[in-house]
Structures are given as structure tokens and as C-alpha cells.
Coordinates of C-alpha atoms in Angstrom, one line a residue:
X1318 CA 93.0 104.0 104.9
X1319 CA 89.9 103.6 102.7
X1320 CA 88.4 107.4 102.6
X1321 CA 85.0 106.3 101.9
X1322 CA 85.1 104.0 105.4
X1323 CA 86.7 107.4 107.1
X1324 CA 83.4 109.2 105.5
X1325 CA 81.4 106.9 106.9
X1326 CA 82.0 106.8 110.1
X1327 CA 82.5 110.6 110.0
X1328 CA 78.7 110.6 108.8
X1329 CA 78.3 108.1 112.3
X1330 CA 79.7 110.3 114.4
X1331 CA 78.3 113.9 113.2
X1332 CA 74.9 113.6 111.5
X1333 CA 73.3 110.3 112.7
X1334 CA 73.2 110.2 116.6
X1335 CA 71.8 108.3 118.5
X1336 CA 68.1 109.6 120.2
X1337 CA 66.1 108.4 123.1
X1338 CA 62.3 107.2 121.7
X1339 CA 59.7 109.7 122.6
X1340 CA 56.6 107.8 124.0
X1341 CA 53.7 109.4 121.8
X1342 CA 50.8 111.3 123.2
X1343 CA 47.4 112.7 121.7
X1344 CA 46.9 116.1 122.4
X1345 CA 44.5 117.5 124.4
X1346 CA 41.2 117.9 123.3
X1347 CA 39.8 121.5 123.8
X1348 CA 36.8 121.5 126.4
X1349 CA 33.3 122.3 124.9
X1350 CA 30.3 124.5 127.1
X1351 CA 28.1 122.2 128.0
X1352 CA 25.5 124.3 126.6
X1353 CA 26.7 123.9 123.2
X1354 CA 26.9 120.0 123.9
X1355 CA 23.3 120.2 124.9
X1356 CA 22.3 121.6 121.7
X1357 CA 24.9 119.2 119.4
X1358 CA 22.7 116.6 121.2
X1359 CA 19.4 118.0 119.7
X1360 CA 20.9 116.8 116.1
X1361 CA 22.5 113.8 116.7
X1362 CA 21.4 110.4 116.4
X1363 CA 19.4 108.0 114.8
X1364 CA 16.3 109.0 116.4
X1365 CA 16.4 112.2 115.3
X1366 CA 17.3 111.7 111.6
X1367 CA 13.5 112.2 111.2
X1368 CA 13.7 116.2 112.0
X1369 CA 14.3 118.6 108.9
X1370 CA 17.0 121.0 108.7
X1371 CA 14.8 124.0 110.1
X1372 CA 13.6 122.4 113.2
X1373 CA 16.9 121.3 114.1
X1374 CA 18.0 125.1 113.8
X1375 CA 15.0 126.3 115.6
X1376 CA 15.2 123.9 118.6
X1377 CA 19.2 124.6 119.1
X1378 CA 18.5 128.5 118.4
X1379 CA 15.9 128.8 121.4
X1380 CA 18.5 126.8 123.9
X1381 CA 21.9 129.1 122.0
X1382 CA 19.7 132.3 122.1
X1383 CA 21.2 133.9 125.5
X1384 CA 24.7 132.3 125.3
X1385 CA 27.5 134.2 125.2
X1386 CA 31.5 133.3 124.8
X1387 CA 34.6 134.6 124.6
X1388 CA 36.6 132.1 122.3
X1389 CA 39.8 133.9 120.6
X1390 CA 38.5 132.1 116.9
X1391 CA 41.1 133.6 113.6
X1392 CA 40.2 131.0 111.1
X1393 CA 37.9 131.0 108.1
X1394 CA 34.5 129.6 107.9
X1395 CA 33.0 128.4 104.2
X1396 CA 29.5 127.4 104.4
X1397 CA 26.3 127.8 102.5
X1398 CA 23.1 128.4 104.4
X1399 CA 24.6 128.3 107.6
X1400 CA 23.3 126.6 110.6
X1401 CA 25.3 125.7 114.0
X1402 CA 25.3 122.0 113.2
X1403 CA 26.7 122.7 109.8
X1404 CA 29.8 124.9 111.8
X1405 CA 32.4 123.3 114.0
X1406 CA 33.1 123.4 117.8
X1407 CA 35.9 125.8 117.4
X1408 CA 33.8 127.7 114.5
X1409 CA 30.6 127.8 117.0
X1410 CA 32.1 129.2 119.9
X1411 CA 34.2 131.7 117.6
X1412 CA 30.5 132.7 116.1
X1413 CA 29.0 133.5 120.0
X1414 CA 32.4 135.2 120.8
X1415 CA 31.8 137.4 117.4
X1416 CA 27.8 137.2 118.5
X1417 CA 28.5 138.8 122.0
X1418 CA 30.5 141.4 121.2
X1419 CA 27.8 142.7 118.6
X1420 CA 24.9 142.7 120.8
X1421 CA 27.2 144.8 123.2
X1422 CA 27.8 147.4 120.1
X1423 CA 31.1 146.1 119.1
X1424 CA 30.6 145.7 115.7
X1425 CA 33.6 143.9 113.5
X1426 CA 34.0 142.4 110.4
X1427 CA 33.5 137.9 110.3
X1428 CA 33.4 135.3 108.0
X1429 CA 30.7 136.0 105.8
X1430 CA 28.5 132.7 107.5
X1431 CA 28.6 134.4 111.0
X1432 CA 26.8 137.4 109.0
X1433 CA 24.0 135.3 107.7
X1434 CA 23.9 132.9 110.4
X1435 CA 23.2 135.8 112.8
X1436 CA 20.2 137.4 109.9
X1437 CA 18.7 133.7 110.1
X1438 CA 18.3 134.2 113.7
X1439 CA 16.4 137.5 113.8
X1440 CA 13.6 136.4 110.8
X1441 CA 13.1 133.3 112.8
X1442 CA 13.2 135.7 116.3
X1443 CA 15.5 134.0 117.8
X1444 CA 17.0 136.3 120.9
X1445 CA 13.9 138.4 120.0
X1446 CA 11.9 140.1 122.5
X1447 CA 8.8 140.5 119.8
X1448 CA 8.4 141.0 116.1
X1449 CA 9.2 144.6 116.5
X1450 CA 12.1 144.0 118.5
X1451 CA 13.5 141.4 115.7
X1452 CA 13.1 144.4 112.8
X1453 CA 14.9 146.9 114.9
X1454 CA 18.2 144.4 115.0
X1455 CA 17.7 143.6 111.3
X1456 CA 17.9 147.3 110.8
X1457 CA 20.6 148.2 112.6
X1458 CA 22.9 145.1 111.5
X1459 CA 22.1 146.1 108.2
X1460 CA 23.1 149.6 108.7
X1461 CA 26.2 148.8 110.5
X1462 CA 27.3 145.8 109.6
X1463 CA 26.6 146.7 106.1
X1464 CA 29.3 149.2 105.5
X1465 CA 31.5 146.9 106.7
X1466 CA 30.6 144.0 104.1
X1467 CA 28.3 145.0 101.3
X1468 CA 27.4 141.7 100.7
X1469 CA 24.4 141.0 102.7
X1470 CA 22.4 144.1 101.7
X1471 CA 20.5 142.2 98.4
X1472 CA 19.5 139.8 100.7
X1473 CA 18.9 141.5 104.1
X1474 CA 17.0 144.5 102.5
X1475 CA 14.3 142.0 100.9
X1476 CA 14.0 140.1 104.1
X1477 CA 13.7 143.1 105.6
X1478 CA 10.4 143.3 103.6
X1479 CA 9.2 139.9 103.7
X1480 CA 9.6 140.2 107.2
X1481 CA 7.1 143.0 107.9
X1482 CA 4.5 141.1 105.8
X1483 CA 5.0 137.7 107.4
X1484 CA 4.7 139.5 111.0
X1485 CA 2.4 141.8 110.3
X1486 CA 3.7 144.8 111.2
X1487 CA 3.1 148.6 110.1
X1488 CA 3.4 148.9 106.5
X1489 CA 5.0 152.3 106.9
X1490 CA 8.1 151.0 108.2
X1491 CA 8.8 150.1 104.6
X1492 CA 8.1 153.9 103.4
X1493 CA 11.9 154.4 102.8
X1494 CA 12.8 150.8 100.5
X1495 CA 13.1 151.1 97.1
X1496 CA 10.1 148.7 95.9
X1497 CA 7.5 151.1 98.1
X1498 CA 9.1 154.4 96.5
X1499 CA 8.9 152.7 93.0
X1500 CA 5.2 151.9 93.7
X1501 CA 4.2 155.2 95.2
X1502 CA 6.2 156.8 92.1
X1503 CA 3.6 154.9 89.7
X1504 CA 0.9 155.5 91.7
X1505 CA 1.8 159.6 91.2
X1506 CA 1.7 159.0 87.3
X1507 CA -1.4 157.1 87.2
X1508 CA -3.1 160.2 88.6
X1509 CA -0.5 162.3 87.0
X1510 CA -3.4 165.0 86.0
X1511 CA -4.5 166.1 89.7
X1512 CA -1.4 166.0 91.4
X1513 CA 0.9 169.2 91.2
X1514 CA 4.3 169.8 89.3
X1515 CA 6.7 169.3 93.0
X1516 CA 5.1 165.9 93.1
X1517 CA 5.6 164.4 89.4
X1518 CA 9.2 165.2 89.5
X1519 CA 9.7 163.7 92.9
X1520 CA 7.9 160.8 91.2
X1521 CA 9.5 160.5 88.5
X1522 CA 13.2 161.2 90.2
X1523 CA 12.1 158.0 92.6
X1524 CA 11.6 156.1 89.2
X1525 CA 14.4 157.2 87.0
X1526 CA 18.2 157.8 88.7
X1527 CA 19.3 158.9 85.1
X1528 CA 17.7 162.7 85.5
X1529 CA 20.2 163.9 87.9
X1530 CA 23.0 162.4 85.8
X1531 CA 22.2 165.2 83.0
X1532 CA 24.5 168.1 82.8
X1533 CA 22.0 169.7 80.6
X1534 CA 19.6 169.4 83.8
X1535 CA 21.9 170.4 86.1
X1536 CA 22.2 173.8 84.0
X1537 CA 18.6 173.9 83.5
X1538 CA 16.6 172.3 86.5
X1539 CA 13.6 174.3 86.7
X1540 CA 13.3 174.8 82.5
X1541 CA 13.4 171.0 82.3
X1542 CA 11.3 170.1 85.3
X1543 CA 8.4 172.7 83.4
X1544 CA 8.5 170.4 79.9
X1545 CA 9.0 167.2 81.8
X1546 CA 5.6 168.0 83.5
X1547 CA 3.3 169.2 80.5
X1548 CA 4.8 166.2 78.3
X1549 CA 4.5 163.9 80.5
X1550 CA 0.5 164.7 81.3
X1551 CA 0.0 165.4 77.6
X1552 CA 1.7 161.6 77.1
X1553 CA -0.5 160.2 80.2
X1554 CA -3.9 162.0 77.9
X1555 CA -3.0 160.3 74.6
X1556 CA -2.4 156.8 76.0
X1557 CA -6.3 157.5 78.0
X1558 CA -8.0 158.9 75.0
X1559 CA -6.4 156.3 72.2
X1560 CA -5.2 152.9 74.0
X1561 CA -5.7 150.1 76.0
X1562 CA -3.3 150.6 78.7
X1563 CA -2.5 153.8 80.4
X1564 CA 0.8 155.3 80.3
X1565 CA 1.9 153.4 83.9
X1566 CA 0.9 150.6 82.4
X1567 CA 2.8 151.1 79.0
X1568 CA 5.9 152.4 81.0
X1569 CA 6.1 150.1 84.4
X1570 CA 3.2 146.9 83.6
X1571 CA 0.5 145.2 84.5
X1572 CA -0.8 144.2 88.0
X1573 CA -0.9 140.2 88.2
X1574 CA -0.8 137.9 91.0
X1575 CA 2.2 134.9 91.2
X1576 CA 3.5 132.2 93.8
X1577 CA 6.1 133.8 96.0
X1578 CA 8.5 132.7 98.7
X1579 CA 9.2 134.5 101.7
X1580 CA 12.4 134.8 103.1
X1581 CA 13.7 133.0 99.8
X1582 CA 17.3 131.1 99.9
X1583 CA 17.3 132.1 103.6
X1584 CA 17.1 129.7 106.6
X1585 CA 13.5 129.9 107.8
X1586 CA 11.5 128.0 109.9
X1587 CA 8.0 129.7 109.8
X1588 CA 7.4 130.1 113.4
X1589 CA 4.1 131.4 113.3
X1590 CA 2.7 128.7 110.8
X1591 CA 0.7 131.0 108.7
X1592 CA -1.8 129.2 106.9
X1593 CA -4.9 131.7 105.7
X1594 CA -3.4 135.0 106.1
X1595 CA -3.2 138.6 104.0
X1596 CA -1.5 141.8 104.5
X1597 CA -1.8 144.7 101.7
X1598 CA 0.8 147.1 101.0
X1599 CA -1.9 149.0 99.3
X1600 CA -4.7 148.7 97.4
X1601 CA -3.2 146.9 95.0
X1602 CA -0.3 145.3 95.8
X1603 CA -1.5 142.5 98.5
X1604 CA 0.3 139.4 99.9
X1605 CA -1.7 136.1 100.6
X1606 CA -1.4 133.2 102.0
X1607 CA -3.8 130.3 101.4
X1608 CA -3.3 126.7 103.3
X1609 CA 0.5 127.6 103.7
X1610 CA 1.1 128.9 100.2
X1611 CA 2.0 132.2 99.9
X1612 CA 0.9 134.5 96.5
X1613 CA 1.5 137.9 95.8
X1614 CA -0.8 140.2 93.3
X1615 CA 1.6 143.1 92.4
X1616 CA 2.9 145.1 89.1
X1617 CA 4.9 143.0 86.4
X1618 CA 6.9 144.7 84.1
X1619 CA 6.1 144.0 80.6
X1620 CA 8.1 143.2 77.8
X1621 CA 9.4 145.8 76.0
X1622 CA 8.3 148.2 79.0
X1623 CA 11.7 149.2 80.9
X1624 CA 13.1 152.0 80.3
X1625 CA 10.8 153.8 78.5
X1626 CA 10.8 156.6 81.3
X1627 CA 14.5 157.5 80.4
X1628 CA 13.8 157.0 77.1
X1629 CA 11.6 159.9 77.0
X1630 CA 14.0 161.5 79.4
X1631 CA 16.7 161.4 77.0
X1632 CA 15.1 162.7 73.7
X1633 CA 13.5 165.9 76.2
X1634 CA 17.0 166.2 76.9
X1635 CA 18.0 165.7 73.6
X1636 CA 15.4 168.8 71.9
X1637 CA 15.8 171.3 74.6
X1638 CA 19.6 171.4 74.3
X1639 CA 18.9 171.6 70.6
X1640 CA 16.6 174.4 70.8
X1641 CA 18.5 176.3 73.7
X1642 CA 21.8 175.6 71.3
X1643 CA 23.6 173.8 74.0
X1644 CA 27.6 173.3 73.7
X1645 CA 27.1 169.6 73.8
X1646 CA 23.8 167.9 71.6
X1647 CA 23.1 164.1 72.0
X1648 CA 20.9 162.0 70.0
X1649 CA 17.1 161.4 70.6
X1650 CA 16.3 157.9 71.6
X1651 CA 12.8 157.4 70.4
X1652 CA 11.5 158.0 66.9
X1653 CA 8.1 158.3 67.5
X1654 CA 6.6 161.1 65.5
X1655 CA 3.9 162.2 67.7
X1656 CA 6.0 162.2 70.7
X1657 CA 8.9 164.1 69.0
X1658 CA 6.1 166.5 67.9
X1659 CA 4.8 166.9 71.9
X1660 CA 8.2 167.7 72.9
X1661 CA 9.0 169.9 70.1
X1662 CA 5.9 172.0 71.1
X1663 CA 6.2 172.1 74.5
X1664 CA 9.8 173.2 74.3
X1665 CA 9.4 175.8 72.0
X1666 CA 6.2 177.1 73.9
X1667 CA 8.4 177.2 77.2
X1668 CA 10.6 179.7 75.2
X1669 CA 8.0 181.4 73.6
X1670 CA 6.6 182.5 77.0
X1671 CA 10.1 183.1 78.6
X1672 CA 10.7 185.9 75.8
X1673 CA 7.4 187.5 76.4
X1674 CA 8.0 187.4 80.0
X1675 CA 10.9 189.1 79.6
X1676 CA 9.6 191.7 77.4
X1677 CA 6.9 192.7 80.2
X1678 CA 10.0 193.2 83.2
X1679 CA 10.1 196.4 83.7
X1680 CA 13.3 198.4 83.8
X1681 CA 14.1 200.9 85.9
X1682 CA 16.5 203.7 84.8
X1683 CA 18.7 204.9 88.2
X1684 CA 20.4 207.5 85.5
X1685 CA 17.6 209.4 85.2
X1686 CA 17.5 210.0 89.1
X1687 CA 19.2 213.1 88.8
X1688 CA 17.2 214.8 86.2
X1689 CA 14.5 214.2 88.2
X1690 CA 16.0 216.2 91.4
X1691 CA 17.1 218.8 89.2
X1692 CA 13.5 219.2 88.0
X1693 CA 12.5 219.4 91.8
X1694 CA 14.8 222.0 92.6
X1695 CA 13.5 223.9 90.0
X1696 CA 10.4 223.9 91.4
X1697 CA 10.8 223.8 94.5
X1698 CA 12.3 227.8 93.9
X1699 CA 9.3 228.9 91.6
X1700 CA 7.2 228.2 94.7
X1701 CA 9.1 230.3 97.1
X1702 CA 7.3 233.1 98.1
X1703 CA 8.9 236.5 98.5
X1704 CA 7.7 237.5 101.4
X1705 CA 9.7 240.8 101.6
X1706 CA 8.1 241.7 97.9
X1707 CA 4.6 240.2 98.1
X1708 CA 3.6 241.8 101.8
X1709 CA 3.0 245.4 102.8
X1710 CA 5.2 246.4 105.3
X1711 CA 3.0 247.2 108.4
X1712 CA 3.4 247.0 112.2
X1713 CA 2.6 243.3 112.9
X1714 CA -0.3 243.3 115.6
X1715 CA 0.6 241.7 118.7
X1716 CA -1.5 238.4 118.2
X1717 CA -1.2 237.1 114.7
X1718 CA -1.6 233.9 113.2
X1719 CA 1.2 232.2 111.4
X1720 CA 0.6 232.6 108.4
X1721 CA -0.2 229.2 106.0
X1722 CA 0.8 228.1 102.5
X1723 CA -0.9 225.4 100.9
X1724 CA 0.1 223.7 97.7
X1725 CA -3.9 224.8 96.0
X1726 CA -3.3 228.2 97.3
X1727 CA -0.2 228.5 95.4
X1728 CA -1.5 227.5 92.5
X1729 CA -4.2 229.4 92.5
X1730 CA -2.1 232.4 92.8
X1731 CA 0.4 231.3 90.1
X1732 CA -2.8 230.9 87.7
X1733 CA -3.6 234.4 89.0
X1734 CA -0.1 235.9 87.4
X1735 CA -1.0 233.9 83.8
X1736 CA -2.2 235.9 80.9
X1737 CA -6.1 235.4 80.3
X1738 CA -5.6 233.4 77.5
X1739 CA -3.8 230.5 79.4
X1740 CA -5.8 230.5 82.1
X1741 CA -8.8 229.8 79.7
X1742 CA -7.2 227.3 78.2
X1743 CA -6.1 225.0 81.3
X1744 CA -8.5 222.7 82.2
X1745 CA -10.0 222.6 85.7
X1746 CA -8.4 220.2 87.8
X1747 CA -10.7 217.2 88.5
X1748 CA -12.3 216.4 91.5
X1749 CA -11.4 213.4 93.6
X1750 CA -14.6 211.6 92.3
X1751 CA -13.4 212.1 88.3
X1752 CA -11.3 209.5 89.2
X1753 CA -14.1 207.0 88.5
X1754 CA -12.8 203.2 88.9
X1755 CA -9.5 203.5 88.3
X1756 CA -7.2 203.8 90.9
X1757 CA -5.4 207.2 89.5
X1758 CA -5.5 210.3 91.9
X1759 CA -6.9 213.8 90.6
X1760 CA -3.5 215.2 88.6
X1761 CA -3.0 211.6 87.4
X1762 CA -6.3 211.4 85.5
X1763 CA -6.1 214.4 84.6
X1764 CA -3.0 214.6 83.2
X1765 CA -4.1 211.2 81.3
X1766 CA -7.1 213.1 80.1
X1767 CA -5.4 215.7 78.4
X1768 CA -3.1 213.3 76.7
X1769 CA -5.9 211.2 75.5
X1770 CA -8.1 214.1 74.0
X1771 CA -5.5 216.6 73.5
X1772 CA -5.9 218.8 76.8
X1773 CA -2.7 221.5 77.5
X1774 CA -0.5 220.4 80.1
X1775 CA 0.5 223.7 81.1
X1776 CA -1.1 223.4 84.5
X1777 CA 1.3 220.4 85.8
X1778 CA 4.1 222.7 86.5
X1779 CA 2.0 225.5 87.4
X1780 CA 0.2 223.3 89.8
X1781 CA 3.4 222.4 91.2
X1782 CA 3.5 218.8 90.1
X1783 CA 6.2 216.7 88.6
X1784 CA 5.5 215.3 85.5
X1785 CA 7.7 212.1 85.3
X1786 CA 6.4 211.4 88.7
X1787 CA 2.6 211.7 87.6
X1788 CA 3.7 209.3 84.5
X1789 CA 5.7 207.0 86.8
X1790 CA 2.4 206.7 89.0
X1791 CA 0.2 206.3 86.0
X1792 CA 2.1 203.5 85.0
X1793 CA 2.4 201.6 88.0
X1794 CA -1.0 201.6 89.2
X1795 CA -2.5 200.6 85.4
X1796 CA 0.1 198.0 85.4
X1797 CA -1.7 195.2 86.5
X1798 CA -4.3 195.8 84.2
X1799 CA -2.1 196.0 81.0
X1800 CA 0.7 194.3 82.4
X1801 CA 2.8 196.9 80.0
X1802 CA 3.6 201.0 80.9
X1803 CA 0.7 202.6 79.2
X1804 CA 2.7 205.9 78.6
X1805 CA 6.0 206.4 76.8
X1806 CA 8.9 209.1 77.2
X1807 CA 7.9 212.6 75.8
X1808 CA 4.8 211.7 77.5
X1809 CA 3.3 209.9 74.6
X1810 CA 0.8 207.5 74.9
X1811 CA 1.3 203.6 73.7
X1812 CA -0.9 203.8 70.6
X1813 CA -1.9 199.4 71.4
X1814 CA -3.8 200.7 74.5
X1815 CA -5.9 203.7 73.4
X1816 CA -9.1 202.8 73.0
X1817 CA -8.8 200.3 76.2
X1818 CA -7.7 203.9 78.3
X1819 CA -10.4 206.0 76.8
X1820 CA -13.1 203.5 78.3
X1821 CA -11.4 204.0 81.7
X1822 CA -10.9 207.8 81.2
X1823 CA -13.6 210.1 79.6
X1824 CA -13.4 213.4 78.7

């Protein structure tokens, strides 16, 4: 037998078979809401090829704005501008099942359209109770939803803005955006003479994000902040006193006025059809609109002008770790001699008055603590009175008053038990009045009377008195007035302040 006829009919009777014709049938078309047919129908046909994009959106947005769906949609959606006559049934209905479960709080991520297509809605306040209403959403899908997909943020946040101009709405709702804080930063320089040190570095932190990047800084903070502040307002002077243009206007530009379009690249239909309108963000920067145009007169950045805050921020960087002999030195970036001169003086004056500050602290010695009670206990026994050796004995009488020791009395009789010669030579102590102006009690100026013309100090132990505690009061109460100790160890008087002590104390 032929094999290639026994192949063949091997090939009949295994692989090809004979099969029954199908009859063919279309499948089923998925049903569409009504609702969404109703809008379609807004759209469509000849008659309404007349209607421009926007309308279209607007007129389907108002019937769509309550509809909700729950359409199981997985697929992808690639469209610019989105509207819902630009998306698909099955796309549409996945966008109000993605739609519904957002305004319920169910936020998840989409195709990138449903994200826009839903913005477009609130700037035209569609599903918006008022104006207010329509920034709240825009806030809180940006703060949500933005997390989720980065994207949208450039765009939402200066819609965001546009929006409270076009509707007119507080201005301080846009306190917290990065335009206002720029503006208000400027506004703190340009006045940069009567506004405190707390502000201008909050000012210029809100203009330059490089500060905080600064190791040096970080080390440093309130040294840097000090030099920052005086160059900065010695800067702001010579631009006043010798140019044209103030420092803002060197540093950030010029206020001029240009076209602008609001709610740029977005889908917008203008629903309040703002024809002679303005709204001011302050007293300078001001929207307008005239016969449907819209202009805005705000700061323009000049060429040459950016960056010249960190510039400057760099080369005080740059001279302070120089001059503090930082581990790590990095290159000025300006070399403009006067500037480089400003800095230099202002950093070496900050540590000029850092080390005199630190030669006025005083120091207090704790080691000496136990001299000083030694010294008490000393005296404390010379004024113990023996009463066994000093008294006559006698019969008490039956009422007698206790009997009283006073400091004065004590003295009195220890000057008593001096030779004649000593007790000529002590000095009477001063009355309360000798004290004159200064705030120094009796044994204090006194004892600062002898030392200044000579006097015997005999009578400070006699008298009971310590004499590193009259010197240690001496120098605290006169140190606000010499902001230095007045008297030395030994006691010896600083010889710098004679002449000023010898006004305050006479002889």
C-alpha cells in the first residue's frame, strides 16, 4: 500500500473532522443609563455642531452633576483635556463609579483623566453648593488625592489660586501658597529697616530654601541669623542711598502688569462671565479684568536677578566659617568688593563682642566656699561671751530680764578691750545716710572708703563682719554700673575704675 495514501487518510480520520456550522451571533451590547444617553444627546448632531467645546461640558456637567454608578471599569483611559464626550460609555460610567466612591470618602488611585476631569468640574462648580463649597473639594482632592498621584499638584495648586480670584473669595485663604509667602517675604525686605530680627529670617527662610541646607548654619543658627540681619539692612541702605532700585527690586524685580489666563490649559467655561472686574491680593499685586480680558500687575523677576539671595547666603557662609576656622570652608560666590567688605566687618564685629562678652561673665569660685565657713566659725567664737568670766556672781533677783546681745554692743565692747592707739585709728562707722546714692549698706561703704583713701580695716573683723562677704556685696550691687567686679582678691581695688568710685564715694 502506498504510505503516503495511508497518511492521508490517517490525517482524515484524526485531525480534520468533520464540525457542525455555528450560526453567528453579535454580542450583546452593554445597556447605557439613560441619564448618560440624555447628556450624549446634548453633543450630538448636526444642529449642535455650532456649540464650543466648553458649553458642551457645562450643559452635560449640570444634568451628570448628582449621578452616581457602580460600573466594575479596569481599563486605561488616555486623553488630553478631558471632557465626558471625549471618554467612552464604558470609560464614563467607570469615571462616576470612581466619582461616587470619592465624594463618599473612598479615595483610590484612576487613570490620570478621571483626576482632571473631576478638578474641571469643581473650577466650573459643577456639583458645587457655592464658590466656597467648590474650594473646600479642590482642597481636599488635592490633599488626598495628591499623595496618591503627584501629578496634579502644578496644576491644581495654581487653580487653586486663580480660583479665589475669579470667585472672589477671601484673599487669606491663600496665606499658606507659595506665591503669597514669596510676596509677603519681599514685602518684609522692602521695609527691612523697621521690622525686627524674628521676622527678616522668617522672610528670608520663605524666600531662600538653601539656608537650612547649611551644615555650617545648623552648627551656628543664631551667630548666622545675627550677621544675616545687619548685612542684609546694611545691603538694603546702600542700594537706598546710591541706586535706582532698592535691594527687592535688585534681588526679586520690578512690579509690571501683563495679559494673563485663568485657569490656563484647564477646561473652563467661565460661568460667571466676568467682564469689568478686579480683586487685589495686595496693594500691589492686583488682578483685572476689562471687557473679558483678564491682566495681572504683579513683580517680574529681572534678568540677572535670581538668586542673588543665596548668593549672598553662600559667601556669609563662606566668611564666617573662615573666620570661625570651620573643618569644612567653601568658596564665596560673589566678588563684589564692598559686599565682601560688609560681611567681613560684620563677622568680625559679631566676634569681637562675643569675646568681650565673655570677658564680663562673671565666675563664681564654689572652692572657695569653705574658706569662707572656716572664716565664720572663727568668728562666730570670738563673739561668744563668757558669761561665767564676764558676770559677777550674785543672787539673780526673782524678776529679771533676759539679758540681750546685739551685734553694735559687741563691738563696742571689743573696741573697748583695744589698745588706745587702735581705737584712734579706726574710723567711725558711717551712718546709714553716708551711703549717699549708691546702693552700698554702711560696712560696705565704708569698707570701700578706706580702700580708696587708705582707711585701716581693722574694724571689719572687730565689728564682726566678713570681709569677702562685704567685697562680694560691693561687687554685685556696683555691677550694673561697671558691668566688671570693682574690687580684686587681697582686697585691692581695679586701678581702671578709681576715679569713677571716688565720685561715688567721698572721704
Amino acid at each position: 500500500m502506498d504510505p503516503r495514501k495511508t497518511a492521508a487518510e490517517w490525517l482524515r480520520g484524526t485531525v480534520f473532522k468533520e464540525e457542525a456550522i455555528r450560526p453567528w451571533a453579535p454580542k450583546p451590547a452593554e445597556r447605557v443609563p439613560q441619564v448618560i444617553r440624555a447628556a450624549r444627546s446634548l453633543g450630538n448632531g448636526t444642529y449642535q455642531s455650532w456649540q464650543s467645546r466648553e458649553t458642551v461640558f457645562m450643559k452635560q456637567g449640570k444634568l451628570l452633576a448628582g449621578y452616581e454608578d457602580d460600573y466594575e471599569y479596569g481599563g486605561s483611559v488616555q486623553c488630553y483635556y478631558p471632557t465626558y464626550q471625549s471618554l467612552t460609555d464604558r470609560q464614563l460610567r467607570g469615571y462616576f463609579s470612581w466619582r461616587t466612591k470619592l465624594r463618599r470618602g473612598d479615595v483610590h488611585e484612576a487613570p490620570l483623566s478621571f483626576a482632571f476631569l473631576y478638578i474641571y468640574e469643581q473650577i466650573n462648580q459643577i456639583g458645587a453648593v457655592d464658590a466656597m463649597d467648590g474650594f473646600r473639594k479642590l482642597e481636599a482632592f488635592r490633599d488626598a488625592y495628591g499623595q496618591i498621584d503627584s501629578r496634579i499638584l502644578s496644576y491644581l495648586n495654581r487653580w487653586i489660586s486663580d480660583y479665589v480670584v475669579y470667585y472672589g473669595l477671601d484673599r487669606e485663604l491663600l496665606s499658606g501658597t507659595p506665591q503669597v509667602i514669596r510676596e509677603r517675604s519681599i514685602a518684609v525686605l522692602e521695609h527691612i529697616q523697621e521690622r525686627d530680627a524674628a521676622e527678616i529670617m522668617d522672610a528670608v527662610k520663605g524666600l531662600s530654601g538653601w539656608l537650612e541646607r547649611s551644615k555650617f548654619y545648623g552648627s551656628y543658627r543664631d551667630d548666622m541669623d545675627t550677621v544675616i540681619v545687619r548685612v542684609l539692612r546694611r545691603v538694603a541702605a546702600h542700594y537706598a542711598a546710591r541706586c535706582k532700585k532698592t535691594m527687592a527690586e535688585q534681588y526679586f524685580g520690578g512690579y509690571s502688569q501683563c495679559q494673563v489666563s485663568l485657569f490656563d490649559t484647564a477646561v473652563f467655561c467661565d460661568p460667571l462671565k466676568r467682564r469689568s472686574y478686579e480683586y487685589a491680593l495686595d496693594e500691589r499685586w492686583v488682578y483685572s479684568c476689562k471687557n473679558g480680558l483678564w491682566f495681572v500687575q504683579k513683580r517680574v523677576a529681572s534678568p540677572g536677578s535670581g538668586g542673588k539671595l543665596d548668593d549672598l547666603l553662600k559667601t556669609i557662609d563662606s566668611a564666617m566659617r573662615q573666620e570661625f576656622d570651620y573643618r569644612h570652608p567653601v568658596k564665596s560666590k560673589t566678588e563684589t568688593k564692598w559686599l565682601l567688605r560688609l560681611i567681613q566687618e560684620e563677622v568680625q564685629g559679631l566676634l569681637a563682642e562675643k569675646k568681650a562678652a565673655e570677658e564680663r561673665k562673671i565666675t563664681i569660685d564654689y572652692g572657695r566656699l569653705s574658706q569662707i565657713r572656716r572664716d565664720a566659725a572663727v568668728t562666730r567664737e570670738k563673739l561668744i561671751v563668757d558669761e561665767e568670766m564676764d558676770l559677777p556672781e550674785e543672787p539673780a533677783p526673782q524678776e529679771q530680764e533676759p539679758v540681750q546681745f546685739t551685734l553694735e554692743g559687741l563691738a563696742q565692747e571689743q573696741r573697748s578691750m583695744l589698745p588706745p592707739a587702735q581705737v584712734e585709728a579706726a574710723p567711725a562707722a558711717p551712718s546709714a545716710a553716708q551711703g549717699g546714692d549708691t546702693p552700698l549698706s554702711p560696712p560696705e561703704y565704708r569698707l570701700l572708703q578706706c580702700l580708696l583713701y587708705g582707711g585701716d580695716t581693722g574694724w571689719v573683723q572687730v565689728e564682726g563682719h566678713l570681709l569677702s562677704v562685704l567685697v562680694d556685696g560691693i561687687n554685685e550691687k556696683l555691677y550694673d554700673t561697671f558691668l566688671d567686679t570693682v574690687i580684686d582678691d587681697g582686697p585691692q581695688l581695679i586701678e581702671d575704675y578709681i576715679d569713677e568710685l571716688k565720685e561715688m564715694v567721698h572721704p
